[in-house]
Amino acid sequence: MKAALTSALAVLAMLLGWEALVRGKAVSPDLLAPPSAVLEALLRHPDILLDQGLSTARETALGFLLACLFGAALGAALSSAALLRRVAMPWVLALQIVPKMALAPLFVVWLGVGAPCRLAFAVFIAFFPVLIGTTAGLAGTDSGALRLCRVLGAGWWQTVLRVRLPYAVPQLLAGMKTAATMALLGVVIGEFVTAQQGLGYVVMFAASLGETALVLAAITLLCGIGVALYGGVLLLELAFARWYGAPMPAGEFG
Amino acid sequence: MSGATLAAPARLPWLPLAIGVLVLLAWDSAVRFAHVPQVLLPSPGSVASSLWQAAPVLARHALATGGAACGAFLVAVAAGMVLAAVMMLSPLLNRLLYPNLLLFQLLPKVALGPLFVVWLGIGLPSLFAFAVFVSVFPVAVGTLAGLRAADPNQLRMCRAAGGNAWQAFWHVRLPTSMPYVFAGAKVAATMAFTGATVGEFISANAGLGYMVMQAQARSDTPLIFAALAVLCLLGAALYGAVGLAETAARRRWGTRR
């Protein structure tokens, strides 16, 4: 509780210092709008921000869900087939290394400047963490538990449901947390390169007009979307921990 | 990542390479026989010839992007480590900075790109600052986690032997933090290239990201592929260099953890 209070105070101090810097004319408000101006911009353009924000939120949520689905399915497939894993895993890892976000313009070429392009790009960059999390989780099953299953005569399906899945879920959730951030980033970068709609477009447009207050207002909303999605995954993690009764190891991205 | 299934094999991975060649052949024949338009999917051959023809231009832009990204990476690693060290050594600064660091972690940092253009104008300074900004956080968070992961027994031992706080930091905390620092640096390597390229997407007058946007406007898809291939190669090279540095550091200072 005390730690939370000091954290809140530290953030508040940062905001106040920022406001004071701009008020004291140390920084021009055109370059960095003070928090009060950001709040004002949020209240002044509710219709634009809400419209564009909803569009971004919708695409992010959908992209995240699809990424989780694809990532988990592909991860399960890779884990169950050794040959497939040997063939595909080096490529998956190689794709981890390259700056994937730079591939956004290709999606514009393939899918045009509409929502499908942004959605596909968000899924493309968000599904890797889920895939990695799923494979790592499924590979990390306690071998003793698996042997116990065999001794007790559990079927394949039972083993998966009762043993492999509970062991895999914490890693999967860790991957999903990263995916939540990546899906939002994917949509925003997609909005940068398609320049059609969404908060990313608002950021670009307002920045080109020098309206830093509006830029920061849009970024605040983006933060809100990101926190909401991340919080959703955290709730899922909490629910899972309660369901299985045991404290599961938290993810490495926590 | 755990276990043998995820670790990259040490010897040459023949099977994946063979599959890669097969995919390339399938791609080529699909484009040739199914008449996929060049704009949508250029054949590997036309990408290669585009790569060859545009080589001088590509090299110039690659130098701009690679230089900005590598420079930003080095600055980010140094700044991230210093930030983490300062936060480790001063509890007050830690209390002030850590919540703000977490706040920035929540922020979609790449979305701040256009602001850097407002602040520093179009060109290298804004690009560089943006790339540093997006890549400094993984290093800072990783280093901080590493510095805090020091073995309490070793710290007690250091104190018992008469070591002061600085010696404990230098001889115990820093060595144990190395694997964490390198993990953060690997993420930063990718992020530096991401930052540089996204910065070039937003606005630039040079660099591979700029070139990609230009090629996209002209629907010159083979050139997009060529530029992206160079970019991916550069990004992978920096990542590989960090990996090599990690191996060298481990060999030099022995395996701790």
Short mmCIF file of C-alpha atoms in Angstrom, two decimals:
data_model
loop_
_atom_site.label_atom_id
_atom_site.label_comp_id
_atom_site.label_asym_id
_atom_site.label_seq_id
_atom_site.Cartn_x
_atom_site.Cartn_y
_atom_site.Cartn_z
CA MET A 1 0.00 0.00 0.00
CA LYS A 2 2.79 2.36 0.99
CA ALA A 3 4.76 1.36 -2.09
CA ALA A 4 1.75 2.11 -4.29
CA LEU A 5 1.40 5.51 -2.63
CA THR A 6 5.05 6.43 -3.25
CA SER A 7 4.73 5.25 -6.85
CA ALA A 8 1.69 7.45 -7.37
CA LEU A 9 3.53 10.35 -5.74
CA ALA A 10 6.57 9.85 -7.99
CA VAL A 11 4.39 9.90 -11.11
CA LEU A 12 2.53 12.94 -9.78
CA ALA A 13 5.83 14.71 -9.11
CA MET A 14 6.90 14.02 -12.70
CA LEU A 15 3.63 15.48 -14.03
CA LEU A 16 3.86 18.54 -11.79
CA GLY A 17 7.48 19.12 -12.77
CA TRP A 18 6.47 18.91 -16.42
CA GLU A 19 3.64 21.40 -15.92
CA ALA A 20 5.92 23.76 -14.01
CA LEU A 21 8.59 23.59 -16.73
CA VAL A 22 6.12 24.66 -19.37
CA ARG A 23 4.40 27.27 -17.19
CA GLY A 24 7.78 28.71 -16.22
CA LYS A 25 8.55 29.21 -19.94
CA ALA A 26 11.54 26.87 -19.71
CA VAL A 27 9.91 24.77 -22.46
CA SER A 28 7.66 26.19 -25.14
CA PRO A 29 4.07 24.82 -24.95
CA ASP A 30 4.23 24.37 -28.73
CA LEU A 31 6.98 21.81 -28.30
CA LEU A 32 5.63 20.02 -25.26
CA ALA A 33 2.07 20.73 -24.19
CA PRO A 34 1.62 20.68 -20.39
CA PRO A 35 -0.60 18.01 -18.79
CA SER A 36 -3.38 20.57 -18.29
CA ALA A 37 -3.44 21.34 -22.02
CA VAL A 38 -3.52 17.62 -22.80
CA LEU A 39 -6.53 17.23 -20.55
CA GLU A 40 -8.15 20.20 -22.25
CA ALA A 41 -7.50 18.69 -25.68
CA LEU A 42 -9.07 15.45 -24.51
CA LEU A 43 -12.19 17.34 -23.45
CA ARG A 44 -12.26 19.65 -26.47
CA HIS A 45 -12.20 17.02 -29.22
CA PRO A 46 -14.19 14.17 -27.69
CA ASP A 47 -15.92 13.16 -30.92
CA ILE A 48 -12.77 12.86 -33.04
CA LEU A 49 -10.78 11.11 -30.34
CA LEU A 50 -13.62 8.78 -29.40
CA ASP A 51 -14.31 7.82 -33.03
CA GLN A 52 -10.70 7.20 -33.90
CA GLY A 53 -10.05 5.62 -30.52
CA LEU A 54 -12.88 3.15 -31.00
CA SER A 55 -11.53 2.22 -34.41
CA THR A 56 -8.06 1.61 -32.96
CA ALA A 57 -9.44 -0.28 -29.96
CA ARG A 58 -11.58 -2.51 -32.17
CA GLU A 59 -8.72 -3.39 -34.49
CA THR A 60 -6.33 -3.94 -31.58
CA ALA A 61 -8.70 -6.25 -29.72
CA LEU A 62 -9.52 -8.25 -32.83
CA GLY A 63 -5.87 -8.44 -33.84
CA PHE A 64 -4.93 -9.59 -30.35
CA LEU A 65 -7.59 -12.33 -30.29
CA LEU A 66 -6.64 -13.61 -33.74
CA ALA A 67 -2.95 -13.52 -32.80
CA CYS A 68 -3.64 -15.56 -29.65
CA LEU A 69 -5.67 -18.06 -31.64
CA PHE A 70 -3.11 -18.47 -34.43
CA GLY A 71 -0.15 -18.39 -32.08
CA ALA A 72 -1.56 -21.01 -29.72
CA ALA A 73 -2.71 -23.26 -32.58
CA LEU A 74 0.60 -23.07 -34.43
CA GLY A 75 2.52 -23.48 -31.18
CA ALA A 76 0.53 -26.60 -30.32
CA ALA A 77 1.11 -27.97 -33.82
CA LEU A 78 4.84 -27.32 -33.59
CA SER A 79 5.00 -28.96 -30.18
CA SER A 80 3.20 -32.08 -31.26
CA ALA A 81 5.22 -32.77 -34.40
CA ALA A 82 8.98 -33.08 -33.98
CA LEU A 83 9.63 -32.97 -37.73
CA LEU A 84 7.58 -29.80 -38.16
CA ARG A 85 9.44 -28.27 -35.24
CA ARG A 86 12.84 -29.06 -36.72
CA VAL A 87 11.79 -27.57 -40.02
CA ALA A 88 9.99 -24.46 -38.83
CA MET A 89 11.51 -23.45 -35.50
CA PRO A 90 14.77 -21.99 -36.90
CA TRP A 91 12.68 -19.85 -39.22
CA VAL A 92 10.46 -18.70 -36.39
CA LEU A 93 13.52 -17.76 -34.37
CA ALA A 94 15.09 -16.01 -37.36
CA LEU A 95 11.91 -13.96 -37.74
CA GLN A 96 12.22 -13.01 -34.07
CA ILE A 97 15.55 -11.40 -34.79
CA VAL A 98 14.62 -9.26 -37.78
CA PRO A 99 12.87 -5.92 -37.16
CA LYS A 100 9.40 -7.14 -38.08
CA MET A 101 7.75 -3.74 -37.70
CA ALA A 102 9.64 -2.60 -40.78
CA LEU A 103 7.58 -5.01 -42.88
CA ALA A 104 4.42 -2.88 -42.52
CA PRO A 105 4.59 -1.38 -46.04
CA LEU A 106 4.42 -4.87 -47.55
CA PHE A 107 1.02 -5.33 -45.96
CA VAL A 108 -0.11 -2.09 -47.57
CA VAL A 109 0.97 -3.43 -50.95
CA TRP A 110 -0.90 -6.67 -50.39
CA LEU A 111 -4.05 -5.50 -48.61
CA GLY A 112 -4.46 -1.82 -49.44
CA VAL A 113 -4.80 0.97 -46.92
CA GLY A 114 -7.88 -0.30 -45.09
CA ALA A 115 -8.56 -2.12 -41.86
CA PRO A 116 -7.55 -5.58 -43.22
CA CYS A 117 -4.00 -4.34 -43.71
CA ARG A 118 -3.68 -3.05 -40.14
CA LEU A 119 -5.36 -6.12 -38.72
CA ALA A 120 -3.14 -8.51 -40.64
CA PHE A 121 -0.03 -6.60 -39.62
CA ALA A 122 -1.07 -6.55 -35.95
CA VAL A 123 -1.68 -10.31 -36.05
CA PHE A 124 1.64 -10.82 -37.81
CA ILE A 125 3.72 -9.10 -35.16
CA ALA A 126 1.62 -10.16 -32.14
CA PHE A 127 1.38 -13.88 -32.79
CA PHE A 128 5.08 -14.65 -32.34
CA PRO A 129 5.18 -14.15 -28.56
CA VAL A 130 2.11 -16.38 -28.19
CA LEU A 131 3.68 -19.02 -30.41
CA ILE A 132 6.94 -18.95 -28.44
CA GLY A 133 5.05 -18.98 -25.13
CA THR A 134 2.95 -21.96 -26.18
CA THR A 135 5.90 -24.03 -27.37
CA ALA A 136 7.99 -23.15 -24.31
CA GLY A 137 5.07 -23.95 -22.02
CA LEU A 138 4.23 -27.25 -23.66
CA ALA A 139 7.90 -28.24 -23.68
CA GLY A 140 8.27 -27.36 -20.01
CA THR A 141 5.86 -29.98 -18.69
CA ASP A 142 7.21 -31.83 -15.69
CA SER A 143 8.37 -35.19 -17.02
CA GLY A 144 7.50 -36.83 -13.68
CA ALA A 145 3.89 -35.74 -14.07
CA LEU A 146 3.85 -37.15 -17.60
CA ARG A 147 5.26 -40.49 -16.40
CA LEU A 148 2.66 -40.57 -13.64
CA CYS A 149 -0.05 -40.08 -16.26
CA ARG A 150 1.27 -43.01 -18.27
CA VAL A 151 1.47 -45.24 -15.23
CA LEU A 152 -2.08 -44.36 -14.25
CA GLY A 153 -3.26 -45.18 -17.77
CA ALA A 154 -4.44 -41.69 -18.69
CA GLY A 155 -5.39 -41.21 -22.32
CA TRP A 156 -3.70 -38.71 -24.64
CA TRP A 157 -6.57 -36.25 -24.34
CA GLN A 158 -6.68 -36.50 -20.55
CA THR A 159 -2.94 -35.91 -20.34
CA VAL A 160 -3.20 -32.82 -22.47
CA LEU A 161 -6.13 -31.41 -20.56
CA ARG A 162 -5.02 -32.22 -17.02
CA VAL A 163 -1.24 -31.96 -17.18
CA ARG A 164 0.18 -30.36 -20.29
CA LEU A 165 -2.24 -27.44 -20.43
CA PRO A 166 -1.90 -26.34 -16.78
CA TYR A 167 1.87 -26.38 -17.17
CA ALA A 168 1.73 -24.49 -20.45
CA VAL A 169 -0.74 -21.78 -19.48
CA PRO A 170 1.59 -19.55 -17.40
CA GLN A 171 4.04 -19.28 -20.31
CA LEU A 172 1.16 -18.84 -22.72
CA LEU A 173 -0.17 -15.98 -20.60
CA ALA A 174 3.29 -14.39 -20.49
CA GLY A 175 3.32 -14.56 -24.29
CA MET A 176 -0.18 -13.08 -24.40
CA LYS A 177 0.96 -10.12 -22.28
CA THR A 178 3.65 -9.31 -24.81
CA ALA A 179 1.16 -9.92 -27.61
CA ALA A 180 -1.23 -7.37 -26.09
CA THR A 181 1.44 -4.67 -26.34
CA MET A 182 2.54 -5.83 -29.78
CA ALA A 183 -1.01 -5.88 -31.19
CA LEU A 184 -1.48 -2.24 -30.20
CA LEU A 185 1.91 -1.33 -31.66
CA GLY A 186 1.05 -3.16 -34.85
CA VAL A 187 -2.20 -1.29 -35.27
CA VAL A 188 -0.54 2.07 -34.53
CA ILE A 189 2.30 1.48 -36.99
CA GLY A 190 -0.28 0.26 -39.48
CA GLU A 191 -2.12 3.55 -38.96
CA PHE A 192 1.14 5.43 -39.50
CA VAL A 193 1.80 3.80 -42.86
CA THR A 194 -1.78 3.66 -44.13
CA ALA A 195 -2.64 7.18 -42.89
CA GLN A 196 -6.36 6.61 -43.09
CA GLN A 197 -7.93 6.48 -39.62
CA GLY A 198 -7.31 5.64 -35.99
CA LEU A 199 -5.38 7.22 -33.15
CA GLY A 200 -2.04 6.62 -34.87
CA TYR A 201 -3.31 8.72 -37.74
CA VAL A 202 -4.46 11.40 -35.29
CA VAL A 203 -0.96 11.41 -33.77
CA MET A 204 0.65 11.84 -37.19
CA PHE A 205 -1.84 14.45 -38.35
CA ALA A 206 -1.72 16.50 -35.14
CA ALA A 207 2.08 16.32 -35.08
CA SER A 208 2.28 17.67 -38.63
CA LEU A 209 0.11 20.60 -37.47
CA GLY A 210 2.31 21.10 -34.41
CA GLU A 211 -0.64 20.38 -32.09
CA THR A 212 1.35 18.60 -29.40
CA ALA A 213 -1.56 18.71 -26.95
CA LEU A 214 -3.69 16.66 -29.33
CA VAL A 215 -0.78 14.29 -30.00
CA LEU A 216 -0.38 13.63 -26.29
CA ALA A 217 -4.15 13.31 -25.81
CA ALA A 218 -4.25 10.62 -28.50
CA ILE A 219 -1.25 8.89 -26.91
CA THR A 220 -3.01 8.98 -23.53
CA LEU A 221 -5.95 7.16 -25.09
CA LEU A 222 -3.56 4.67 -26.72
CA CYS A 223 -2.11 4.07 -23.28
CA GLY A 224 -5.61 3.45 -21.98
CA ILE A 225 -6.29 0.85 -24.69
CA GLY A 226 -2.96 -0.85 -23.98
CA VAL A 227 -3.53 -0.91 -20.23
CA ALA A 228 -7.06 -2.27 -20.67
CA LEU A 229 -5.88 -5.12 -22.87
CA TYR A 230 -2.90 -5.89 -20.63
CA GLY A 231 -5.18 -5.75 -17.59
CA GLY A 232 -7.51 -8.22 -19.25
CA VAL A 233 -4.68 -10.71 -19.60
CA LEU A 234 -3.66 -10.07 -15.97
CA LEU A 235 -7.22 -10.85 -14.86
CA LEU A 236 -7.09 -14.04 -16.89
CA GLU A 237 -3.85 -14.94 -15.13
CA LEU A 238 -5.43 -14.27 -11.75
CA ALA A 239 -8.48 -16.35 -12.63
CA PHE A 240 -6.25 -19.18 -13.77
CA ALA A 241 -4.18 -19.10 -10.58
CA ARG A 242 -7.36 -19.24 -8.53
CA TRP A 243 -8.84 -22.03 -10.67
CA TYR A 244 -5.84 -24.27 -10.18
CA GLY A 245 -5.36 -23.21 -6.59
CA ALA A 246 -1.57 -23.13 -6.82
CA PRO A 247 0.52 -20.02 -7.34
CA MET A 248 1.84 -20.40 -10.84
CA PRO A 249 5.18 -18.83 -11.76
CA ALA A 250 4.61 -15.38 -13.17
CA GLY A 251 5.70 -14.64 -16.69
CA GLU A 252 9.08 -13.19 -17.48
CA PHE A 253 7.54 -10.14 -19.10
CA GLY A 254 5.55 -9.16 -16.01
CA MET B 1 12.98 -19.94 -23.43
CA SER B 2 13.77 -23.33 -22.15
CA GLY B 3 14.93 -26.71 -23.22
CA ALA B 4 16.57 -28.26 -26.19
CA THR B 5 13.55 -27.77 -28.43
CA LEU B 6 13.99 -24.01 -28.60
CA ALA B 7 17.74 -23.69 -28.57
CA ALA B 8 19.24 -22.96 -31.96
CA PRO B 9 21.20 -25.99 -33.14
CA ALA B 10 24.93 -25.42 -33.13
CA ARG B 11 25.61 -27.25 -36.38
CA LEU B 12 24.27 -26.07 -39.69
CA PRO B 13 20.50 -26.66 -39.80
CA TRP B 14 20.30 -28.58 -43.09
CA LEU B 15 16.62 -29.42 -42.93
CA PRO B 16 15.33 -25.84 -42.48
CA LEU B 17 17.76 -24.60 -45.14
CA ALA B 18 16.50 -27.22 -47.57
CA ILE B 19 12.92 -26.21 -46.81
CA GLY B 20 13.90 -22.59 -47.36
CA VAL B 21 15.27 -23.41 -50.80
CA LEU B 22 12.11 -25.40 -51.57
CA VAL B 23 9.93 -22.46 -50.52
CA LEU B 24 11.99 -20.17 -52.73
CA LEU B 25 11.55 -22.52 -55.70
CA ALA B 26 7.81 -22.86 -55.03
CA TRP B 27 7.54 -19.06 -54.79
CA ASP B 28 9.36 -18.65 -58.11
CA SER B 29 7.28 -21.22 -59.96
CA ALA B 30 4.02 -19.90 -58.42
CA VAL B 31 4.82 -16.42 -59.71
CA ARG B 32 5.90 -17.76 -63.09
CA PHE B 33 3.10 -20.22 -63.80
CA ALA B 34 0.16 -18.75 -61.89
CA HIS B 35 0.91 -15.28 -63.28
CA VAL B 36 0.86 -13.46 -59.96
CA PRO B 37 1.20 -9.75 -60.75
CA GLN B 38 4.67 -8.37 -60.18
CA VAL B 39 3.19 -5.62 -57.98
CA LEU B 40 1.76 -8.09 -55.49
CA LEU B 41 4.53 -10.64 -55.32
CA PRO B 42 7.69 -10.24 -57.36
CA SER B 43 9.58 -13.41 -58.18
CA PRO B 44 12.80 -14.06 -56.24
CA GLY B 45 14.70 -13.44 -59.47
CA SER B 46 13.29 -9.95 -59.95
CA VAL B 47 13.99 -9.12 -56.30
CA ALA B 48 17.57 -10.26 -56.81
CA SER B 49 17.96 -8.20 -59.97
CA SER B 50 16.42 -5.20 -58.22
CA LEU B 51 18.88 -5.76 -55.40
CA TRP B 52 21.72 -5.85 -57.92
CA GLN B 53 20.63 -2.80 -59.92
CA ALA B 54 19.86 -0.64 -56.91
CA ALA B 55 22.94 -1.80 -55.00
CA PRO B 56 24.72 1.59 -54.86
CA VAL B 57 21.58 3.42 -53.72
CA LEU B 58 20.70 0.63 -51.31
CA ALA B 59 24.18 0.71 -49.84
CA ARG B 60 23.95 4.45 -49.23
CA HIS B 61 20.56 4.20 -47.54
CA ALA B 62 21.62 1.09 -45.63
CA LEU B 63 24.59 3.01 -44.29
CA ALA B 64 22.27 5.79 -43.09
CA THR B 65 19.83 3.43 -41.36
CA GLY B 66 22.48 1.05 -40.08
CA GLY B 67 24.61 3.88 -38.74
CA ALA B 68 21.68 5.52 -36.98
CA ALA B 69 20.44 2.23 -35.52
CA CYS B 70 23.87 0.99 -34.38
CA GLY B 71 24.75 4.35 -32.87
CA ALA B 72 21.38 4.53 -31.14
CA PHE B 73 21.87 0.99 -29.89
CA LEU B 74 25.24 1.81 -28.33
CA VAL B 75 23.92 4.98 -26.70
CA ALA B 76 20.84 3.12 -25.44
CA VAL B 77 22.90 0.32 -23.91
CA ALA B 78 25.22 2.78 -22.16
CA ALA B 79 22.36 5.02 -20.99
CA GLY B 80 20.22 2.07 -19.89
CA MET B 81 23.03 0.56 -17.85
CA VAL B 82 23.90 3.90 -16.23
CA LEU B 83 20.22 4.52 -15.44
CA ALA B 84 19.88 1.10 -13.83
CA ALA B 85 23.14 1.51 -11.89
CA VAL B 86 22.05 4.89 -10.57
CA MET B 87 18.70 3.46 -9.52
CA MET B 88 20.44 0.57 -7.81
CA LEU B 89 22.89 2.79 -5.90
CA SER B 90 20.43 5.50 -4.84
CA PRO B 91 17.21 4.35 -3.15
CA LEU B 92 15.73 7.84 -3.44
CA LEU B 93 16.25 8.01 -7.22
CA ASN B 94 14.94 4.49 -7.48
CA ARG B 95 11.74 5.47 -5.73
CA LEU B 96 11.38 8.49 -7.97
CA LEU B 97 12.30 6.88 -11.27
CA TYR B 98 11.02 3.32 -11.09
CA PRO B 99 7.26 4.12 -11.21
CA ASN B 100 7.92 6.45 -14.13
CA LEU B 101 9.90 3.73 -15.87
CA LEU B 102 6.92 1.40 -15.45
CA LEU B 103 4.63 4.11 -16.78
CA PHE B 104 6.79 4.37 -19.90
CA GLN B 105 6.70 0.59 -20.23
CA LEU B 106 2.91 0.83 -20.54
CA LEU B 107 3.17 3.53 -23.18
CA PRO B 108 3.12 2.44 -26.82
CA LYS B 109 6.49 4.14 -27.27
CA VAL B 110 6.62 3.84 -31.04
CA ALA B 111 3.51 6.05 -31.22
CA LEU B 112 5.62 8.95 -29.92
CA GLY B 113 7.63 9.01 -33.16
CA PRO B 114 5.88 12.03 -34.70
CA LEU B 115 6.58 14.05 -31.55
CA PHE B 116 10.31 13.63 -32.06
CA VAL B 117 9.89 15.12 -35.52
CA VAL B 118 8.12 18.12 -33.97
CA TRP B 119 10.94 18.50 -31.45
CA LEU B 120 14.01 17.88 -33.56
CA GLY B 121 12.90 18.31 -37.14
CA ILE B 122 13.15 15.90 -40.03
CA GLY B 123 16.47 14.16 -40.28
CA LEU B 124 19.10 12.33 -38.33
CA PRO B 125 18.76 13.99 -34.88
CA SER B 126 15.07 13.13 -34.45
CA LEU B 127 15.57 9.66 -35.90
CA PHE B 128 18.50 8.99 -33.63
CA ALA B 129 16.75 10.29 -30.51
CA PHE B 130 13.65 8.24 -31.29
CA ALA B 131 15.68 5.06 -31.82
CA VAL B 132 17.50 5.63 -28.51
CA PHE B 133 14.18 6.31 -26.78
CA VAL B 134 12.54 3.05 -27.88
CA SER B 135 15.59 0.89 -27.21
CA VAL B 136 16.79 2.26 -23.86
CA PHE B 137 13.97 0.76 -21.77
CA PRO B 138 14.67 -2.95 -22.33
CA VAL B 139 18.31 -2.38 -21.31
CA ALA B 140 17.40 -0.35 -18.21
CA VAL B 141 14.75 -2.82 -17.03
CA GLY B 142 16.94 -5.84 -17.79
CA THR B 143 20.01 -4.39 -16.07
CA LEU B 144 17.99 -3.41 -13.02
CA ALA B 145 16.56 -6.91 -12.73
CA GLY B 146 20.07 -8.32 -13.11
CA LEU B 147 21.58 -6.04 -10.48
CA ARG B 148 18.85 -7.07 -8.06
CA ALA B 149 19.37 -10.76 -8.77
CA ALA B 150 22.75 -10.86 -7.00
CA ASP B 151 23.22 -13.76 -4.63
CA PRO B 152 22.58 -12.46 -1.06
CA ASN B 153 25.26 -14.82 0.29
CA GLN B 154 27.86 -13.32 -2.01
CA LEU B 155 26.80 -9.84 -0.94
CA ARG B 156 27.12 -10.81 2.72
CA MET B 157 30.50 -12.37 1.99
CA CYS B 158 31.62 -9.17 0.32
CA ARG B 159 30.51 -7.12 3.31
CA ALA B 160 32.14 -9.50 5.77
CA ALA B 161 35.42 -9.18 3.86
CA GLY B 162 35.26 -5.43 4.40
CA GLY B 163 33.96 -4.42 0.98
CA ASN B 164 32.04 -1.18 0.70
CA ALA B 165 28.85 -0.62 -1.27
CA TRP B 166 30.79 0.33 -4.39
CA GLN B 167 32.91 -2.82 -4.27
CA ALA B 168 29.82 -4.94 -3.74
CA PHE B 169 28.34 -3.31 -6.80
CA TRP B 170 31.45 -3.71 -8.95
CA HIS B 171 32.52 -7.21 -7.93
CA VAL B 172 29.22 -8.93 -7.11
CA ARG B 173 26.23 -7.19 -8.61
CA LEU B 174 27.66 -6.22 -11.99
CA PRO B 175 29.03 -9.68 -12.91
CA THR B 176 25.78 -11.45 -11.98
CA SER B 177 23.76 -8.94 -13.96
CA MET B 178 25.58 -9.65 -17.24
CA PRO B 179 23.18 -12.27 -18.64
CA TYR B 180 20.26 -9.92 -17.94
CA VAL B 181 22.09 -7.00 -19.57
CA PHE B 182 22.70 -9.05 -22.70
CA ALA B 183 19.08 -10.21 -22.77
CA GLY B 184 18.02 -6.56 -22.64
CA ALA B 185 20.62 -5.59 -25.24
CA LYS B 186 19.28 -8.22 -27.65
CA VAL B 187 15.80 -6.74 -27.42
CA ALA B 188 17.35 -3.27 -27.77
CA ALA B 189 19.19 -4.33 -30.95
CA THR B 190 15.90 -5.18 -32.64
CA MET B 191 14.18 -2.13 -31.18
CA ALA B 192 16.92 0.23 -32.40
CA PHE B 193 16.34 -0.91 -35.98
CA THR B 194 12.58 -0.77 -35.46
CA GLY B 195 12.87 2.77 -34.11
CA ALA B 196 15.12 3.91 -36.94
CA THR B 197 12.89 2.39 -39.61
CA VAL B 198 9.60 3.59 -38.14
CA GLY B 199 11.17 7.03 -37.78
CA GLU B 200 12.00 6.89 -41.48
CA PHE B 201 8.46 5.82 -42.29
CA ILE B 202 7.11 8.88 -40.51
CA SER B 203 9.40 11.36 -42.15
CA ALA B 204 12.92 11.24 -43.40
CA ASN B 205 15.08 12.17 -46.32
CA ALA B 206 17.31 9.11 -46.31
CA GLY B 207 17.48 5.55 -45.07
CA LEU B 208 15.98 2.20 -45.94
CA GLY B 209 12.60 3.01 -44.36
CA TYR B 210 12.41 6.13 -46.51
CA MET B 211 13.38 4.08 -49.54
CA VAL B 212 10.65 1.53 -48.78
CA MET B 213 8.02 4.27 -48.56
CA GLN B 214 9.25 5.78 -51.84
CA ALA B 215 9.17 2.40 -53.55
CA GLN B 216 5.69 1.78 -52.17
CA ALA B 217 4.47 5.07 -53.61
CA ARG B 218 5.84 3.99 -57.00
CA SER B 219 4.43 0.45 -56.57
CA ASP B 220 7.95 -0.86 -57.09
CA THR B 221 7.41 -4.02 -55.07
CA PRO B 222 10.70 -5.73 -56.03
CA LEU B 223 12.57 -2.75 -54.61
CA ILE B 224 10.49 -2.91 -51.38
CA PHE B 225 11.47 -6.55 -51.01
CA ALA B 226 15.10 -5.77 -51.74
CA ALA B 227 15.25 -2.91 -49.23
CA LEU B 228 13.47 -4.96 -46.56
CA ALA B 229 15.83 -7.88 -47.15
CA VAL B 230 18.82 -5.60 -46.57
CA LEU B 231 17.13 -4.18 -43.48
CA CYS B 232 16.41 -7.63 -42.04
CA LEU B 233 19.99 -8.65 -42.71
CA LEU B 234 21.32 -5.58 -40.91
CA GLY B 235 19.01 -6.16 -37.94
CA ALA B 236 20.02 -9.80 -37.71
CA ALA B 237 23.70 -8.79 -37.97
CA LEU B 238 23.45 -6.45 -34.99
CA TYR B 239 21.59 -9.13 -33.02
CA GLY B 240 24.28 -11.63 -33.95
CA ALA B 241 27.00 -9.21 -32.88
CA VAL B 242 25.36 -8.90 -29.45
CA GLY B 243 25.22 -12.69 -29.26
CA LEU B 244 28.93 -12.92 -30.13
CA ALA B 245 29.75 -10.26 -27.53
CA GLU B 246 27.83 -12.30 -24.96
CA THR B 247 29.79 -15.44 -25.79
CA ALA B 248 33.05 -13.51 -25.62
CA ALA B 249 32.10 -11.95 -22.27
CA ARG B 250 31.14 -15.33 -20.89
CA ARG B 251 34.42 -16.84 -22.02
CA ARG B 252 36.41 -13.93 -20.62
CA TRP B 253 34.76 -13.65 -17.22
CA GLY B 254 33.69 -17.22 -16.70
CA THR B 255 30.16 -18.57 -16.44
CA ARG B 256 28.19 -17.06 -13.64
CA ARG B 257 24.73 -18.50 -13.82
#
